[in-house]
Coordinates of C-alpha atoms in Angstrom, one line a residue:
M23 CA -10.2 1.4 0.2
S24 CA -9.4 4.0 2.7
A25 CA -8.1 7.5 2.3
R26 CA -4.8 6.8 3.9
Q27 CA -1.7 7.7 1.9
R28 CA -0.6 4.1 1.4
G29 CA 1.8 3.4 -1.5
R30 CA 2.3 7.1 -2.3
G31 CA 5.8 7.5 -1.0
R32 CA 4.7 9.1 2.3
G33 CA 5.8 6.5 4.9
D34 CA 5.4 6.6 8.6
R35 CA 7.7 9.0 10.4
R36 CA 10.9 7.4 11.5
R37 CA 12.0 7.6 15.1
P38 CA 15.2 9.6 15.5
R39 CA 18.1 7.3 16.0
N40 CA 20.7 7.5 18.8
R41 CA 23.8 8.3 16.9
A42 CA 26.0 7.8 19.9
A43 CA 24.8 4.3 20.4
Q44 CA 25.8 3.5 16.8
G45 CA 29.4 4.0 17.7
D46 CA 31.9 4.9 14.9
S47 CA 30.3 5.2 11.5
L48 CA 30.8 2.3 9.1
V49 CA 29.1 4.2 6.2
G50 CA 31.2 3.8 3.0
Q51 CA 33.0 0.7 4.2
R52 CA 32.9 -2.2 1.7
L53 CA 32.1 -5.8 2.7
T54 CA 32.2 -9.0 0.7
L55 CA 29.0 -10.8 1.6
D56 CA 27.1 -14.0 0.8
I57 CA 23.5 -13.2 0.4
E58 CA 21.0 -15.4 2.2
D59 CA 17.2 -15.1 1.8
V60 CA 14.9 -12.2 1.1
A61 CA 13.5 -10.2 4.0
Q62 CA 10.6 -7.8 4.3
G63 CA 11.4 -4.3 3.1
G64 CA 13.0 -4.8 -0.3
H65 CA 16.3 -6.2 0.7
C66 CA 18.0 -9.5 1.4
V67 CA 19.9 -10.7 4.5
A68 CA 23.6 -11.3 4.9
R69 CA 25.9 -11.6 7.9
H70 CA 29.2 -10.1 8.7
D71 CA 31.1 -10.6 12.0
G72 CA 28.0 -12.0 13.6
R73 CA 25.9 -9.0 12.7
V74 CA 22.9 -8.9 10.2
V75 CA 23.4 -6.8 7.1
F76 CA 20.3 -5.8 5.1
V77 CA 21.4 -5.5 1.5
R78 CA 19.5 -3.8 -1.3
H79 CA 20.0 -4.5 -5.0
S80 CA 20.9 -8.1 -4.3
L81 CA 19.2 -11.5 -4.7
P82 CA 19.3 -14.7 -2.7
G83 CA 22.3 -16.9 -3.3
E84 CA 24.6 -14.1 -4.7
R85 CA 28.0 -13.2 -3.5
V86 CA 28.5 -9.4 -3.6
V87 CA 30.6 -6.5 -2.6
A88 CA 28.3 -4.3 -0.5
E89 CA 28.8 -0.7 0.6
V90 CA 27.5 0.2 4.0
T91 CA 24.9 3.0 3.8
D92 CA 23.8 3.1 7.5
G93 CA 25.2 1.9 10.8
G94 CA 28.2 1.9 13.0
T95 CA 30.4 -0.2 15.2
G96 CA 27.7 -0.2 17.9
S97 CA 24.7 -0.9 15.6
R98 CA 22.6 -4.1 16.0
F99 CA 22.5 -4.3 12.2
L100 CA 23.8 -2.5 9.1
R101 CA 22.2 -1.4 5.9
A102 CA 24.1 -1.7 2.6
D103 CA 23.9 -1.6 -1.2
A104 CA 25.3 -4.3 -3.4
V105 CA 27.7 -2.3 -5.6
E106 CA 29.5 -5.2 -7.3
I107 CA 28.1 -8.7 -8.1
L108 CA 30.8 -11.4 -7.7
T109 CA 28.5 -14.4 -8.2
A110 CA 25.1 -13.5 -9.8
S111 CA 21.8 -15.3 -9.3
P112 CA 20.3 -16.9 -12.4
E113 CA 17.3 -14.6 -11.8
R114 CA 19.4 -11.5 -12.1
R115 CA 18.9 -9.3 -15.2
P116 CA 20.1 -5.9 -16.3
S117 CA 17.7 -3.3 -14.9
P118 CA 15.5 -1.8 -17.6
C119 CA 15.4 1.4 -15.5
V120 CA 18.4 3.6 -15.7
Y121 CA 17.4 5.2 -12.4
A122 CA 17.3 2.0 -10.4
G123 CA 20.5 1.1 -8.5
P124 CA 22.7 2.0 -5.6
G125 CA 22.4 5.7 -4.7
L126 CA 19.6 6.3 -7.2
C127 CA 15.8 6.3 -7.1
G128 CA 14.4 4.5 -4.1
G129 CA 11.0 3.8 -5.6
C130 CA 11.6 0.2 -6.8
D131 CA 13.3 -2.7 -5.1
W132 CA 13.4 -5.4 -7.7
Q133 CA 14.1 -3.9 -11.1
H134 CA 17.2 -6.2 -11.3
T135 CA 14.9 -9.2 -11.6
S136 CA 11.7 -10.3 -13.4
A137 CA 8.2 -9.6 -12.2
R138 CA 7.7 -13.3 -11.9
F139 CA 10.7 -13.7 -9.6
G140 CA 9.7 -10.6 -7.7
R141 CA 6.4 -12.4 -6.9
E142 CA 8.4 -15.4 -5.7
L143 CA 10.4 -13.2 -3.4
K144 CA 7.2 -11.6 -2.0
T145 CA 5.7 -15.1 -1.6
R146 CA 8.6 -16.1 0.7
V147 CA 8.1 -12.9 2.8
V148 CA 4.4 -13.5 3.2
R149 CA 4.9 -17.1 4.2
E150 CA 7.6 -16.2 6.7
Q151 CA 5.6 -13.5 8.4
L152 CA 2.5 -15.6 8.7
Q153 CA 4.4 -18.5 10.1
R154 CA 6.5 -16.5 12.5
L155 CA 3.9 -14.1 13.8
A156 CA 0.7 -16.0 13.5
G157 CA 1.7 -19.7 13.4
I158 CA 0.0 -20.0 10.0
E159 CA 1.5 -22.3 7.3
W160 CA 0.5 -20.7 4.0
D161 CA 1.1 -22.6 0.8
G162 CA -0.3 -19.9 -1.5
E163 CA 1.6 -17.7 -4.0
V164 CA 1.6 -14.0 -4.7
E165 CA -0.6 -13.6 -7.8
A166 CA -0.2 -11.1 -10.7
V167 CA -2.9 -8.5 -11.1
P168 CA -4.2 -7.7 -14.6
G169 CA -3.1 -4.3 -16.0
D170 CA 0.7 -4.1 -16.1
E171 CA 3.3 -4.9 -18.7
E172 CA 5.5 -7.5 -17.0
G173 CA 5.6 -5.4 -13.9
Q174 CA 6.0 -2.1 -15.7
R175 CA 3.6 0.7 -16.7
W176 CA 1.0 0.3 -14.0
R177 CA 1.2 3.1 -11.5
T178 CA -1.6 5.7 -12.0
R179 CA -0.8 8.0 -9.1
V180 CA 2.6 9.3 -8.1
E181 CA 4.0 12.2 -6.2
F182 CA 7.1 13.6 -7.8
A183 CA 9.6 15.8 -6.0
A184 CA 11.5 18.8 -7.3
T185 CA 15.1 19.6 -7.0
P186 CA 16.1 23.1 -5.7
R187 CA 16.6 24.0 -9.4
G188 CA 13.1 22.9 -10.3
R189 CA 13.9 19.5 -12.0
I190 CA 11.2 16.9 -11.4
G191 CA 12.3 13.6 -10.0
L192 CA 12.0 10.9 -7.3
R193 CA 13.7 10.6 -3.9
R194 CA 16.7 8.4 -3.1
H195 CA 16.1 5.5 -0.8
R196 CA 15.7 6.7 2.8
S197 CA 16.6 10.2 1.8
H198 CA 15.1 13.6 1.0
D199 CA 17.6 14.0 -1.9
V200 CA 15.9 14.1 -5.3
V201 CA 17.1 12.2 -8.4
P202 CA 15.9 14.0 -11.6
V203 CA 14.2 11.5 -14.0
D204 CA 13.0 11.8 -17.6
D205 CA 10.7 8.8 -17.2
C206 CA 9.5 6.3 -14.6
L207 CA 9.0 2.8 -16.0
I208 CA 6.3 1.8 -13.5
T209 CA 4.1 4.7 -14.2
V210 CA 1.4 4.5 -16.9
P211 CA 2.3 5.9 -20.3
E212 CA 0.0 8.9 -19.9
I213 CA 2.3 10.3 -17.3
A214 CA 5.4 10.2 -19.5
A215 CA 3.3 11.6 -22.4
T216 CA 2.6 14.8 -20.4
G217 CA 6.2 15.9 -20.8
L218 CA 6.2 16.9 -17.2
L219 CA 9.3 14.9 -16.3
G220 CA 11.5 16.9 -18.7
E221 CA 10.3 20.3 -17.5
V222 CA 11.6 22.7 -15.0
V223 CA 8.9 23.9 -12.5
E224 CA 8.6 27.4 -11.2
T225 CA 10.3 28.7 -8.1
G226 CA 8.6 27.6 -4.9
V227 CA 7.2 24.4 -6.2
T228 CA 8.5 21.4 -4.2
G229 CA 6.9 18.7 -6.2
V230 CA 4.0 17.7 -8.5
D231 CA 1.3 15.2 -7.6
V232 CA 0.0 13.4 -10.7
A233 CA -3.2 11.2 -11.0
V234 CA -4.5 9.4 -14.1
D235 CA -8.1 8.3 -13.8
S236 CA -9.8 5.3 -15.4
A237 CA -10.5 7.2 -18.6
G238 CA -6.9 8.2 -19.0
E239 CA -7.4 11.8 -17.9
V240 CA -4.3 13.3 -16.2
V241 CA -4.5 15.8 -13.3
A242 CA -1.2 17.4 -12.1
I243 CA -1.2 19.4 -8.9
D244 CA 1.8 21.6 -7.9
L245 CA 3.0 21.2 -4.3
P246 CA 2.7 22.7 -1.8
I247 CA -1.0 23.4 -2.5
R248 CA -1.7 27.1 -2.1
R249 CA -5.2 27.9 -0.9
S250 CA -6.1 31.5 -1.6
S251 CA -8.7 33.3 0.4
S252 CA -12.2 33.7 -0.9
G253 CA -12.7 36.7 -3.1
G254 CA -16.4 37.0 -2.3
G255 CA -17.5 35.4 -5.5
S256 CA -20.2 32.7 -6.1
A257 CA -20.6 29.7 -3.8
A258 CA -18.8 27.5 -6.4
E259 CA -15.9 29.9 -6.7
D260 CA -15.6 30.2 -2.9
A261 CA -15.6 26.4 -2.6
A262 CA -12.8 26.2 -5.2
H263 CA -10.7 28.6 -3.1
R264 CA -11.2 26.5 0.0
D265 CA -10.3 23.2 -1.7
P266 CA -8.4 23.5 -4.9
V267 CA -7.8 19.8 -5.4
P268 CA -10.3 18.4 -8.0
N269 CA -12.0 15.1 -8.0
V270 CA -11.4 12.4 -10.7
T271 CA -13.7 9.6 -11.7
E272 CA -12.5 6.0 -11.2
T273 CA -14.5 3.0 -12.5
V274 CA -14.6 -0.4 -10.9
H275 CA -15.8 -3.4 -12.8
V276 CA -16.9 -6.6 -11.1
A277 CA -17.9 -9.5 -13.3
G278 CA -21.6 -10.4 -13.0
R279 CA -22.1 -7.2 -10.9
G280 CA -21.5 -4.5 -13.4
D281 CA -19.5 -1.2 -13.3
R282 CA -19.6 1.5 -10.7
D283 CA -18.0 5.0 -10.9
F284 CA -16.5 6.6 -7.9
A285 CA -15.5 10.3 -7.4
V286 CA -12.3 10.5 -5.5
S287 CA -9.9 13.4 -4.8
A288 CA -6.9 13.6 -7.1
R289 CA -4.8 13.5 -4.0
G290 CA -6.9 11.0 -2.1
F291 CA -6.2 7.3 -1.7
W292 CA -7.0 5.1 -4.6
Q293 CA -5.4 1.8 -5.5
V294 CA -2.6 2.8 -7.9
H295 CA -2.6 -0.4 -10.0
P296 CA -5.4 -0.2 -12.6
G297 CA -6.5 -3.8 -11.9
A298 CA -6.3 -3.7 -8.2
A299 CA -9.7 -2.3 -7.2
S300 CA -11.7 -4.6 -9.3
T301 CA -9.6 -7.6 -8.2
F302 CA -10.0 -6.9 -4.5
V303 CA -13.7 -6.2 -4.7
T304 CA -14.3 -9.4 -6.6
E305 CA -12.3 -11.4 -4.1
V306 CA -14.1 -10.0 -1.1
L307 CA -17.6 -10.4 -2.6
D308 CA -16.9 -14.0 -3.8
R309 CA -15.6 -15.1 -0.5
L310 CA -18.0 -13.3 1.9
R311 CA -21.1 -14.1 -0.3
P312 CA -23.2 -11.4 1.3
Q313 CA -26.9 -12.3 1.4
P314 CA -30.0 -10.1 1.0
G315 CA -31.0 -8.6 4.3
E316 CA -27.6 -8.9 6.0
R317 CA -25.9 -6.2 8.0
V318 CA -22.4 -5.3 7.0
L319 CA -19.7 -3.1 8.6
D320 CA -17.1 -1.6 6.3
L321 CA -14.2 -0.2 8.3
Y322 CA -11.6 2.3 6.8
S323 CA -14.1 2.6 3.9
G324 CA -12.5 5.4 2.0
V325 CA -14.8 6.7 -0.7
G326 CA -17.1 3.7 -0.4
V327 CA -15.9 1.2 -2.9
F328 CA -16.6 -1.9 -0.9
T329 CA -19.6 -0.1 0.8
A330 CA -21.4 0.4 -2.6
F331 CA -20.9 -3.1 -3.9
L332 CA -21.9 -4.7 -0.6
A333 CA -25.0 -2.5 -0.6
D334 CA -26.0 -3.9 -4.0
A335 CA -25.5 -7.4 -2.6
V336 CA -27.6 -7.1 0.6
G337 CA -30.4 -5.2 -1.1
T338 CA -32.8 -2.7 0.3
D339 CA -33.7 -5.0 3.2
G340 CA -30.0 -5.0 4.2
R341 CA -27.8 -2.4 5.7
V342 CA -24.2 -1.4 5.1
L343 CA -22.3 1.1 7.4
G344 CA -19.0 2.5 6.2
L345 CA -16.7 4.3 8.7
E346 CA -13.7 6.4 7.6
G347 CA -11.5 8.9 9.3
D348 CA -10.7 11.2 6.3
A349 CA -13.2 14.1 6.0
R350 CA -12.7 14.5 2.2
A351 CA -13.1 10.8 1.6
V352 CA -16.3 10.8 3.6
Q353 CA -17.7 13.7 1.7
D354 CA -16.9 12.0 -1.7
G355 CA -18.1 8.6 -0.4
Q356 CA -21.5 10.0 0.6
G357 CA -22.0 11.2 -2.9
N358 CA -20.8 7.9 -4.3
L359 CA -23.6 6.1 -2.4
A360 CA -26.4 8.2 -3.8
G361 CA -29.2 5.9 -4.8
L362 CA -28.3 3.3 -2.2
P363 CA -30.6 4.1 0.8
Q364 CA -29.4 0.9 2.6
A365 CA -25.9 2.3 2.7
S366 CA -24.3 5.1 4.7
L367 CA -20.8 6.4 5.2
Q368 CA -19.8 8.3 8.3
R369 CA -16.6 9.9 9.7
A370 CA -15.1 8.0 12.6
D371 CA -11.5 7.8 13.9
I372 CA -11.4 4.0 14.1
G373 CA -9.5 2.8 17.2
R374 CA -9.9 6.0 19.1
D375 CA -12.4 6.8 21.9
G376 CA -16.0 6.7 20.9
W377 CA -15.8 5.1 17.5
Q378 CA -17.7 2.0 18.6
S379 CA -20.8 4.2 19.2
A380 CA -21.1 4.8 15.5
I381 CA -21.5 1.1 15.0
D382 CA -24.2 0.9 17.7
D383 CA -26.1 3.8 16.2
G384 CA -25.9 2.5 12.6
L385 CA -26.3 -1.3 12.9
D386 CA -28.6 -3.5 15.1
T387 CA -26.3 -6.5 14.4
V388 CA -23.2 -7.3 12.4
D389 CA -23.2 -10.2 10.0
L390 CA -20.1 -9.4 8.0
V391 CA -17.1 -7.1 8.4
V392 CA -14.7 -5.7 5.8
L393 CA -11.7 -3.8 7.0
D394 CA -8.9 -2.3 4.9
P395 CA -6.6 -0.6 7.4
P396 CA -3.5 1.5 6.9
R397 CA -0.1 -0.1 6.8
T398 CA 0.1 -0.3 10.6
G399 CA -2.9 -2.6 10.6
A400 CA -6.0 -2.6 12.7
G401 CA -4.5 -3.5 16.1
R402 CA -5.7 -5.5 19.1
E403 CA -8.5 -3.1 20.1
V404 CA -10.2 -2.9 16.7
I405 CA -9.9 -6.7 16.2
G406 CA -11.4 -7.3 19.6
E407 CA -14.3 -4.9 18.9
I408 CA -15.0 -6.6 15.6
T409 CA -14.9 -10.2 16.9
A410 CA -16.9 -9.4 20.0
R411 CA -19.8 -8.6 17.7
Q412 CA -19.7 -12.2 16.4
P413 CA -20.0 -11.6 12.6
R414 CA -20.2 -14.8 10.5
A415 CA -17.2 -13.7 8.4
I416 CA -14.6 -11.0 8.2
A417 CA -12.6 -9.9 5.2
Y418 CA -9.3 -8.3 6.0
V419 CA -7.5 -6.4 3.2
A420 CA -3.9 -5.8 4.2
C421 CA -0.9 -4.0 2.6
D422 CA 1.6 -5.2 5.2
P423 CA 2.0 -8.9 5.9
A424 CA 3.6 -8.4 9.3
A425 CA 0.7 -6.2 10.5
L426 CA -1.8 -8.7 9.0
A427 CA -0.1 -11.7 10.7
R428 CA -0.1 -9.9 14.1
D429 CA -3.8 -9.1 13.7
L430 CA -4.7 -12.6 12.6
S431 CA -3.1 -13.9 15.9
Y432 CA -5.4 -11.5 17.8
A433 CA -8.4 -12.8 15.9
A434 CA -7.3 -16.4 16.6
D435 CA -7.3 -15.6 20.3
A436 CA -10.9 -14.4 19.9
G437 CA -11.9 -17.6 18.2
Y438 CA -11.7 -16.6 14.5
G439 CA -9.5 -18.6 12.1
V440 CA -8.4 -18.0 8.5
T441 CA -10.5 -19.8 5.9
S442 CA -8.9 -18.2 2.8
L443 CA -5.9 -16.1 2.2
R444 CA -4.7 -14.8 -1.2
A445 CA -1.9 -12.4 -1.9
F446 CA -1.7 -10.0 -4.9
D447 CA 1.2 -8.2 -6.7
A448 CA -0.5 -4.8 -6.8
F449 CA 2.9 -3.0 -6.6
P450 CA 5.2 -4.8 -9.1
M451 CA 8.9 -4.2 -8.8
T452 CA 8.5 -3.0 -5.3
H453 CA 8.5 -5.0 -2.0
H454 CA 4.8 -4.1 -1.3
V455 CA 2.2 -6.8 -1.5
E456 CA -1.6 -6.8 -0.8
C457 CA -3.2 -9.7 1.0
I458 CA -6.9 -10.6 1.5
A459 CA -7.7 -12.9 4.4
I460 CA -11.2 -14.3 5.1
L461 CA -11.9 -15.2 8.7
S462 CA -14.8 -17.1 10.4
R463 CA -15.5 -18.5 13.8
V464 CA -13.5 -21.6 14.4
G465 CA -15.7 -24.7 13.7
E466 CA -17.8 -22.8 11.1
S467 CA -17.2 -22.8 7.4

């Protein structure tokens, strides 16, 4: 699980839009719309005067009054919020969160329906993306992950923002504006119990990053992080000045393989659903079935979660090489692999010039590959490099079904087909979904 900032509210930078090309603004105009099916991104599709409208806070089959939030007379599509429900879906429910709705917090997409139906909506999205982009007909379903309460109280890491007056809150959808909140229903109870969300932070603090580890310990870090210069103290004190963000300990349990603890930065990447890490490691190990003596490549390895469990499986006669681009994650990961001489974790900017040499230096052959790339996916070059080494199987852990489908099509061009694909609801009440695809050479099981 890599040290990217996936699922933490720090999305890719948006390209600036050409306002002139949008024509006269339609923002604020109200449209009566018939909602069609769900689309990727936490909204549903409607049409108005031959133009697609992406409507949040709606459900398939509804008739709504929607207020345009983005777009103009020259736009190819519009964005809108459903502000009045004329004909409700049977799956609609009153939102249990008072901060979910038009113009409010942008963190959740589906508080107005059940976690069960949220998984159905995600299932439709995964199926559509796989079929359209990779020609794959998938008949699976998005599965629940153990550890939430009907889609609530699961998030163990969250970055809160602060208003100019110091109130803690969350950002509006597609906005830097902050909505003050007294609770967030998808966060674990330990976060609400801190009382942080009712406090006013000191001047100059723009937000607070909160992490709750596997033991329930809470770490809260004021943002921006202020690194003071070394005061000439002990080595430990100097190190604290250089990097004031502490580590926390996360435990991963895999049935039949025991528990492992992992040190990870409180601001580093970790799966935010408490059941996700164990679920994903179990799925990868069960499907790949690593054998003693095999050579394994773990790309975007983060702090070495897959690396460590794979090293256990291949034994001291095997070899596991983890590659990760984040320096702090590599440092933590190397410590996490102590006692596993058959495993190593190195820093490499995967997909950039020279990263392939790290593989050549670390492995004489590649039997298995695990990759867990950022939301943008691995891309053609990385998929080509992996498949050229002819591993017997590849496990692809993906947080974006469109990027996954694109990369699966690249793998198919190289002679690798999907033998298993499961999808997991690791981010309930949001549109995000995690998929794990297992690939092998066509004609081999």
